[in-house]
PDB file of C-alpha atoms in Angstrom:
ATOM      1  CA  MET A 178     125.799 187.904 -11.634  1.00 73.00           C
ATOM      2  CA  THR A 179     122.864 188.622 -13.913  1.00 78.00           C
ATOM      3  CA  LEU A 180     121.189 185.807 -15.790  1.00 94.00           C
ATOM      4  CA  ASP A 181     120.191 186.838 -19.282  1.00 96.00           C
ATOM      5  CA  VAL A 182     118.129 185.384 -22.101  1.00 96.00           C
ATOM      6  CA  GLU A 183     121.160 183.499 -23.415  1.00 95.00           C
ATOM      7  CA  TRP A 184     121.439 181.826 -20.021  1.00 97.00           C
ATOM      8  CA  ALA A 185     117.778 180.819 -20.263  1.00 97.00           C
ATOM      9  CA  LYS A 186     118.379 179.282 -23.695  1.00 96.00           C
ATOM     10  CA  ARG A 187     121.435 177.411 -22.385  1.00 97.00           C
ATOM     11  CA  TRP A 188     119.333 176.215 -19.458  1.00 98.00           C
ATOM     12  CA  VAL A 189     116.848 174.646 -21.873  1.00 97.00           C
ATOM     13  CA  ARG A 190     119.557 172.918 -23.873  1.00 97.00           C
ATOM     14  CA  THR A 191     121.459 171.767 -20.786  1.00 98.00           C
ATOM     15  CA  ALA A 192     118.233 170.489 -19.251  1.00 98.00           C
ATOM     16  CA  ALA A 193     117.428 168.574 -22.433  1.00 98.00           C
ATOM     17  CA  ASP A 194     120.877 166.930 -22.302  1.00 98.00           C
ATOM     18  CA  ALA A 195     120.467 166.078 -18.612  1.00 98.00           C
ATOM     19  CA  VAL A 196     117.034 164.564 -19.144  1.00 97.00           C
ATOM     20  CA  ALA A 197     118.285 162.534 -22.106  1.00 98.00           C
ATOM     21  CA  ALA A 198     121.240 161.243 -20.087  1.00 98.00           C
ATOM     22  CA  ASN A 199     118.959 160.286 -17.193  1.00 97.00           C
ATOM     23  CA  ARG A 200     115.995 159.116 -19.232  1.00 97.00           C
ATOM     24  CA  ASP A 201     116.344 155.452 -18.279  1.00 96.00           C
ATOM     25  CA  ALA A 202     116.998 156.221 -14.613  1.00 96.00           C
ATOM     26  CA  LEU A 203     113.911 158.434 -14.391  1.00 96.00           C
ATOM     27  CA  THR A 204     111.852 155.820 -16.170  1.00 94.00           C
ATOM     28  CA  GLU A 205     113.033 153.150 -13.743  1.00 94.00           C
ATOM     29  CA  LEU A 206     112.103 155.334 -10.757  1.00 94.00           C
ATOM     30  CA  ASP A 207     108.665 155.841 -12.267  1.00 92.00           C
ATOM     31  CA  ARG A 208     108.296 152.145 -13.038  1.00 92.00           C
ATOM     32  CA  GLN A 209     108.711 151.387  -9.348  1.00 91.00           C
ATOM     33  CA  ILE A 210     105.880 153.642  -8.144  1.00 86.00           C
ATOM     34  CA  GLY A 211     104.177 155.144 -11.203  1.00 84.00           C
ATOM     35  CA  ASP A 212     103.365 154.598 -14.855  1.00 84.00           C
ATOM     36  CA  GLY A 213     106.952 154.029 -15.944  1.00 88.00           C
ATOM     37  CA  ASP A 214     107.018 156.809 -18.527  1.00 91.00           C
ATOM     38  CA  HIS A 215     108.437 159.864 -16.746  1.00 93.00           C
ATOM     39  CA  GLY A 216     111.871 159.736 -18.353  1.00 94.00           C
ATOM     40  CA  ALA A 217     110.573 159.062 -21.857  1.00 94.00           C
ATOM     41  CA  ASN A 218     107.923 161.763 -21.599  1.00 94.00           C
ATOM     42  CA  LEU A 219     110.308 164.444 -20.340  1.00 95.00           C
ATOM     43  CA  ASP A 220     112.920 163.501 -22.916  1.00 96.00           C
ATOM     44  CA  ARG A 221     110.384 163.870 -25.707  1.00 96.00           C
ATOM     45  CA  GLY A 222     109.207 167.177 -24.294  1.00 96.00           C
ATOM     46  CA  PHE A 223     112.622 168.784 -23.947  1.00 97.00           C
ATOM     47  CA  ARG A 224     113.716 167.559 -27.358  1.00 97.00           C
ATOM     48  CA  ALA A 225     110.672 169.375 -28.703  1.00 97.00           C
ATOM     49  CA  VAL A 226     111.579 172.534 -26.792  1.00 97.00           C
ATOM     50  CA  VAL A 227     115.096 172.510 -28.243  1.00 97.00           C
ATOM     51  CA  ALA A 228     113.615 172.044 -31.714  1.00 97.00           C
ATOM     52  CA  LYS A 229     111.409 175.095 -31.146  1.00 95.00           C
ATOM     53  CA  LEU A 230     114.431 177.132 -30.075  1.00 95.00           C
ATOM     54  CA  ASP A 231     116.309 176.016 -33.165  1.00 95.00           C
ATOM     55  CA  GLU A 232     113.381 177.001 -35.381  1.00 94.00           C
ATOM     56  CA  ALA A 233     113.296 180.471 -33.828  1.00 90.00           C
ATOM     57  CA  ALA A 234     117.072 181.010 -33.951  1.00 86.00           C
ATOM     58  CA  PRO A 235     117.261 182.514 -37.483  1.00 83.00           C
ATOM     59  CA  ASP A 236     114.954 185.316 -36.340  1.00 84.00           C
ATOM     60  CA  GLY A 237     116.904 185.892 -33.146  1.00 81.00           C
ATOM     61  CA  GLY A 238     114.730 183.708 -30.945  1.00 86.00           C
ATOM     62  CA  PRO A 239     113.089 184.736 -27.667  1.00 92.00           C
ATOM     63  CA  ALA A 240     114.112 188.214 -26.524  1.00 93.00           C
ATOM     64  CA  GLN A 241     113.388 187.908 -22.807  1.00 96.00           C
ATOM     65  CA  VAL A 242     113.952 185.296 -20.123  1.00 97.00           C
ATOM     66  CA  GLY A 243     110.205 185.008 -19.718  1.00 97.00           C
ATOM     67  CA  ASP A 244     109.787 184.313 -23.431  1.00 97.00           C
ATOM     68  CA  VAL A 245     112.089 181.311 -23.158  1.00 97.00           C
ATOM     69  CA  LEU A 246     110.223 179.987 -20.131  1.00 98.00           C
ATOM     70  CA  LYS A 247     106.886 180.451 -21.876  1.00 97.00           C
ATOM     71  CA  LEU A 248     108.187 178.502 -24.865  1.00 97.00           C
ATOM     72  CA  VAL A 249     109.169 175.687 -22.511  1.00 97.00           C
ATOM     73  CA  ALA A 250     105.748 175.777 -20.880  1.00 97.00           C
ATOM     74  CA  THR A 251     103.643 175.658 -24.014  1.00 96.00           C
ATOM     75  CA  THR A 252     105.798 172.993 -25.642  1.00 96.00           C
ATOM     76  CA  LEU A 253     105.805 170.704 -22.610  1.00 96.00           C
ATOM     77  CA  MET A 254     102.059 171.061 -22.237  1.00 94.00           C
ATOM     78  CA  SER A 255     101.518 170.006 -25.836  1.00 93.00           C
ATOM     79  CA  THR A 256     104.058 167.165 -26.015  1.00 93.00           C
ATOM     80  CA  VAL A 257     104.450 165.579 -22.574  1.00 89.00           C
ATOM     81  CA  GLY A 258     101.888 163.066 -21.406  1.00 76.00           C
ATOM     82  CA  GLY A 259     100.984 161.985 -17.910  1.00 78.00           C
ATOM     83  CA  ALA A 260     101.165 164.373 -14.986  1.00 83.00           C
ATOM     84  CA  ALA A 261     104.553 165.824 -15.864  1.00 88.00           C
ATOM     85  CA  GLY A 262     103.391 167.882 -18.837  1.00 91.00           C
ATOM     86  CA  PRO A 263     100.689 169.874 -17.043  1.00 93.00           C
ATOM     87  CA  LEU A 264     102.752 170.236 -13.865  1.00 95.00           C
ATOM     88  CA  TYR A 265     106.005 171.374 -15.451  1.00 96.00           C
ATOM     89  CA  GLY A 266     104.102 173.343 -18.052  1.00 96.00           C
ATOM     90  CA  THR A 267     102.254 175.273 -15.367  1.00 96.00           C
ATOM     91  CA  ALA A 268     105.488 175.760 -13.403  1.00 97.00           C
ATOM     92  CA  PHE A 269     107.317 177.302 -16.350  1.00 97.00           C
ATOM     93  CA  LEU A 270     104.290 179.338 -17.398  1.00 97.00           C
ATOM     94  CA  ARG A 271     103.925 180.897 -13.952  1.00 97.00           C
ATOM     95  CA  ALA A 272     107.686 181.507 -13.844  1.00 98.00           C
ATOM     96  CA  SER A 273     107.615 183.219 -17.241  1.00 97.00           C
ATOM     97  CA  LYS A 274     105.214 185.844 -15.922  1.00 96.00           C
ATOM     98  CA  VAL A 275     107.718 187.139 -13.353  1.00 96.00           C
ATOM     99  CA  CYS A 276     110.692 187.201 -15.761  1.00 94.00           C
ATOM    100  CA  GLY A 277     109.560 189.553 -18.495  1.00 91.00           C
ATOM    101  CA  ARG A 278     112.957 191.137 -19.053  1.00 93.00           C
ATOM    102  CA  GLU A 279     116.224 190.515 -20.869  1.00 94.00           C
ATOM    103  CA  SER A 280     118.094 189.562 -17.701  1.00 94.00           C
ATOM    104  CA  ILE A 281     117.300 188.770 -14.081  1.00 96.00           C
ATOM    105  CA  GLU A 282     119.185 188.994 -10.802  1.00 95.00           C
ATOM    106  CA  ALA A 283     118.957 187.133  -7.494  1.00 96.00           C
ATOM    107  CA  PRO A 284     115.544 188.442  -6.313  1.00 96.00           C
ATOM    108  CA  SER A 285     113.977 187.546  -9.634  1.00 96.00           C
ATOM    109  CA  VAL A 286     115.491 184.068  -9.504  1.00 97.00           C
ATOM    110  CA  VAL A 287     113.720 183.569  -6.195  1.00 98.00           C
ATOM    111  CA  ALA A 288     110.507 184.933  -7.707  1.00 97.00           C
ATOM    112  CA  LEU A 289     110.900 182.524 -10.643  1.00 97.00           C
ATOM    113  CA  LEU A 290     111.249 179.553  -8.308  1.00 98.00           C
ATOM    114  CA  GLU A 291     108.398 180.696  -6.084  1.00 98.00           C
ATOM    115  CA  ALA A 292     106.084 181.130  -9.057  1.00 98.00           C
ATOM    116  CA  ALA A 293     106.998 177.689 -10.387  1.00 98.00           C
ATOM    117  CA  LEU A 294     106.262 176.089  -7.022  1.00 98.00           C
ATOM    118  CA  GLU A 295     102.957 177.923  -6.723  1.00 97.00           C
ATOM    119  CA  GLY A 296     101.989 176.684 -10.167  1.00 96.00           C
ATOM    120  CA  ILE A 297     102.785 173.079  -9.303  1.00 96.00           C
ATOM    121  CA  GLU A 298     100.904 173.261  -6.021  1.00 95.00           C
ATOM    122  CA  ALA A 299      97.893 174.828  -7.697  1.00 94.00           C
ATOM    123  CA  ARG A 300      97.824 172.345 -10.574  1.00 93.00           C
ATOM    124  CA  GLY A 301      98.604 169.226  -8.571  1.00 91.00           C
ATOM    125  CA  HIS A 302      96.959 170.184  -5.261  1.00 92.00           C
ATOM    126  CA  ALA A 303     100.117 168.866  -3.611  1.00 91.00           C
ATOM    127  CA  HIS A 304     101.903 169.899  -0.452  1.00 92.00           C
ATOM    128  CA  PRO A 305     105.292 169.096   1.105  1.00 95.00           C
ATOM    129  CA  GLY A 306     105.601 165.619   2.560  1.00 94.00           C
ATOM    130  CA  GLU A 307     103.297 163.914   0.067  1.00 94.00           C
ATOM    131  CA  LYS A 308     106.138 162.398  -2.020  1.00 95.00           C
ATOM    132  CA  THR A 309     105.844 164.583  -5.107  1.00 95.00           C
ATOM    133  CA  MET A 310     108.036 167.066  -6.961  1.00 96.00           C
ATOM    134  CA  VAL A 311     106.903 169.657  -4.415  1.00 97.00           C
ATOM    135  CA  ASP A 312     109.285 167.974  -1.971  1.00 97.00           C
ATOM    136  CA  ALA A 313     112.171 169.147  -4.166  1.00 98.00           C
ATOM    137  CA  TRP A 314     110.745 172.531  -5.159  1.00 98.00           C
ATOM    138  CA  GLN A 315     109.825 173.664  -1.638  1.00 98.00           C
ATOM    139  CA  PRO A 316     113.320 173.344  -0.124  1.00 98.00           C
ATOM    140  CA  ALA A 317     114.769 174.843  -3.300  1.00 98.00           C
ATOM    141  CA  VAL A 318     112.630 177.955  -2.862  1.00 98.00           C
ATOM    142  CA  GLU A 319     113.502 178.234   0.820  1.00 98.00           C
ATOM    143  CA  ALA A 320     117.234 177.870   0.199  1.00 98.00           C
ATOM    144  CA  ALA A 321     117.161 180.334  -2.674  1.00 98.00           C
ATOM    145  CA  GLY A 322     115.352 182.916  -0.587  1.00 98.00           C
ATOM    146  CA  LYS A 323     117.869 182.620   2.229  1.00 98.00           C
ATOM    147  CA  VAL A 324     120.893 183.061  -0.051  1.00 98.00           C
ATOM    148  CA  ALA A 325     119.294 186.001  -1.854  1.00 97.00           C
ATOM    149  CA  GLY A 326     118.439 187.567   1.497  1.00 97.00           C
ATOM    150  CA  ASP A 327     122.074 187.230   2.535  1.00 98.00           C
ATOM    151  CA  GLY A 328     123.173 189.121  -0.579  1.00 97.00           C
ATOM    152  CA  GLY A 329     124.082 186.208  -2.843  1.00 97.00           C
ATOM    153  CA  ASP A 330     124.032 186.712  -6.598  1.00 96.00           C
ATOM    154  CA  GLY A 331     121.927 184.842  -9.138  1.00 96.00           C
ATOM    155  CA  LEU A 332     124.394 181.986  -9.533  1.00 97.00           C
ATOM    156  CA  ALA A 333     124.717 181.504  -5.781  1.00 97.00           C
ATOM    157  CA  VAL A 334     120.920 181.435  -5.494  1.00 98.00           C
ATOM    158  CA  LEU A 335     120.667 178.814  -8.227  1.00 98.00           C
ATOM    159  CA  ARG A 336     123.355 176.678  -6.614  1.00 98.00           C
ATOM    160  CA  ALA A 337     121.569 176.760  -3.274  1.00 98.00           C
ATOM    161  CA  ALA A 338     118.274 175.875  -4.937  1.00 98.00           C
ATOM    162  CA  ALA A 339     119.795 172.960  -6.851  1.00 98.00           C
ATOM    163  CA  ASP A 340     121.538 171.581  -3.752  1.00 98.00           C
ATOM    164  CA  ALA A 341     118.330 171.796  -1.733  1.00 98.00           C
ATOM    165  CA  ALA A 342     116.284 170.189  -4.512  1.00 98.00           C
ATOM    166  CA  ASP A 343     118.750 167.309  -4.691  1.00 98.00           C
ATOM    167  CA  ALA A 344     118.518 166.764  -0.936  1.00 98.00           C
ATOM    168  CA  GLY A 345     114.742 167.099  -1.114  1.00 98.00           C
ATOM    169  CA  ALA A 346     114.506 164.445  -3.814  1.00 98.00           C
ATOM    170  CA  THR A 347     116.612 162.043  -1.768  1.00 98.00           C
ATOM    171  CA  ALA A 348     114.421 162.746   1.253  1.00 97.00           C
ATOM    172  CA  THR A 349     111.357 161.433  -0.609  1.00 97.00           C
ATOM    173  CA  VAL A 350     112.689 157.861  -0.410  1.00 97.00           C
ATOM    174  CA  PRO A 351     111.205 156.964   3.015  1.00 95.00           C
ATOM    175  CA  LEU A 352     107.968 158.894   2.462  1.00 93.00           C
ATOM    176  CA  VAL A 353     104.611 157.245   1.823  1.00 88.00           C
ATOM    177  CA  ALA A 354     102.940 158.764  -1.219  1.00 88.00           C
ATOM    178  CA  THR A 355      99.549 160.364  -0.688  1.00 85.00           C
ATOM    179  CA  LYS A 356      99.201 162.026  -4.099  1.00 71.00           C
ATOM    180  CA  GLY A 357      99.253 160.783  -7.667  1.00 74.00           C
ATOM    181  CA  ARG A 358      99.709 157.295  -9.054  1.00 73.00           C
ATOM    182  CA  ALA A 359     102.184 156.349  -6.343  1.00 80.00           C
ATOM    183  CA  SER A 360      99.520 156.846  -3.672  1.00 77.00           C
ATOM    184  CA  TYR A 361      97.767 153.709  -4.938  1.00 73.00           C
ATOM    185  CA  LEU A 362     100.663 151.685  -3.505  1.00 78.00           C
ATOM    186  CA  GLY A 363     100.169 153.018   0.001  1.00 77.00           C
ATOM    187  CA  GLU A 364     102.936 151.869   2.343  1.00 84.00           C
ATOM    188  CA  ARG A 365     104.658 150.055  -0.538  1.00 81.00           C
ATOM    189  CA  SER A 366     105.584 153.435  -2.033  1.00 81.00           C
ATOM    190  CA  ALA A 367     108.074 153.950   0.798  1.00 92.00           C
ATOM    191  CA  GLY A 368     111.647 153.069  -0.086  1.00 91.00           C
ATOM    192  CA  HIS A 369     111.531 154.604  -3.564  1.00 92.00           C
ATOM    193  CA  GLU A 370     112.585 158.062  -4.714  1.00 95.00           C
ATOM    194  CA  ASP A 371     109.919 160.196  -6.340  1.00 95.00           C
ATOM    195  CA  PRO A 372     110.732 160.569 -10.063  1.00 95.00           C
ATOM    196  CA  GLY A 373     109.284 164.084 -10.298  1.00 95.00           C
ATOM    197  CA  ALA A 374     111.397 165.249  -7.383  1.00 97.00           C
ATOM    198  CA  ARG A 375     114.496 163.761  -9.017  1.00 98.00           C
ATOM    199  CA  SER A 376     113.753 165.380 -12.388  1.00 97.00           C
ATOM    200  CA  THR A 377     113.233 168.690 -10.578  1.00 98.00           C
ATOM    201  CA  ALA A 378     116.714 168.392  -9.110  1.00 98.00           C
ATOM    202  CA  LEU A 379     118.100 167.631 -12.582  1.00 98.00           C
ATOM    203  CA  LEU A 380     116.432 170.686 -14.107  1.00 98.00           C
ATOM    204  CA  LEU A 381     117.660 173.034 -11.400  1.00 98.00           C
ATOM    205  CA  ARG A 382     121.180 171.615 -11.629  1.00 98.00           C
ATOM    206  CA  ALA A 383     121.014 172.306 -15.360  1.00 98.00           C
ATOM    207  CA  ALA A 384     120.168 175.934 -14.585  1.00 98.00           C
ATOM    208  CA  VAL A 385     123.352 176.124 -12.505  1.00 98.00           C
ATOM    209  CA  ALA A 386     125.471 174.563 -15.258  1.00 97.00           C
ATOM    210  CA  ALA A 387     124.033 177.021 -17.772  1.00 97.00           C
ATOM    211  CA  ALA A 388     125.005 179.927 -15.520  1.00 96.00           C
ATOM    212  CA  GLU A 389     128.460 178.531 -14.823  1.00 96.00           C
ATOM    213  CA  ALA A 390     129.083 178.300 -18.561  1.00 92.00           C
ATOM    214  CA  ALA A 391     128.928 182.085 -18.646  1.00 80.00           C
ATOM    215  CA  ASP A 392     130.716 182.616 -15.316  1.00 64.00           C
ATOM    216  CA  PRO A 393     133.037 179.660 -14.616  1.00 58.00           C
ATOM    217  CA  ALA A 394     134.605 181.289 -11.567  1.00 53.00           C
TER     218      ALA A 394
END
């Protein structure tokens, strides 16, 4: 299936709902190994993104998938504190540059995910295995690429990415953090899930739900 600009708008709104519903859980994860504000910050950011979409709606709103992603990027950068704002902002900004069209198909979904990962790695200087959101994004990109290579459509690619991100987030539990605030805890960071990896899984699952709303089969 193709994923159009309406899908991208639904993704934003579904993501905002998912973040709001998991705000306390994300905050608790961050309290264990970080600053304790990840859920609140993301919730504030995505509420602001939805408000921007609502403001633009009377004029038709963003016309391309990339326009929606750019709106997410700029709004998160200006409203979300801590590390999450710059990291997610850069991810969505990089992704917006490879989605400058009204709809995208499987290869472009992979390109979107790859660009987002590259942005996070560049901004955070993080690599797989360091107990960061990269540990969810990297397997998501790999899984998406495999499904697209096997001929899967955009929805199948998103599902594979979301499943892999979820598994990747869970796999951060035993890791020792070597990047970010959690790294200050050293060995004590083991035994806790990385909040950025978990929020990544939530956002990618929201992308799936937004696509399924248009194609429930």
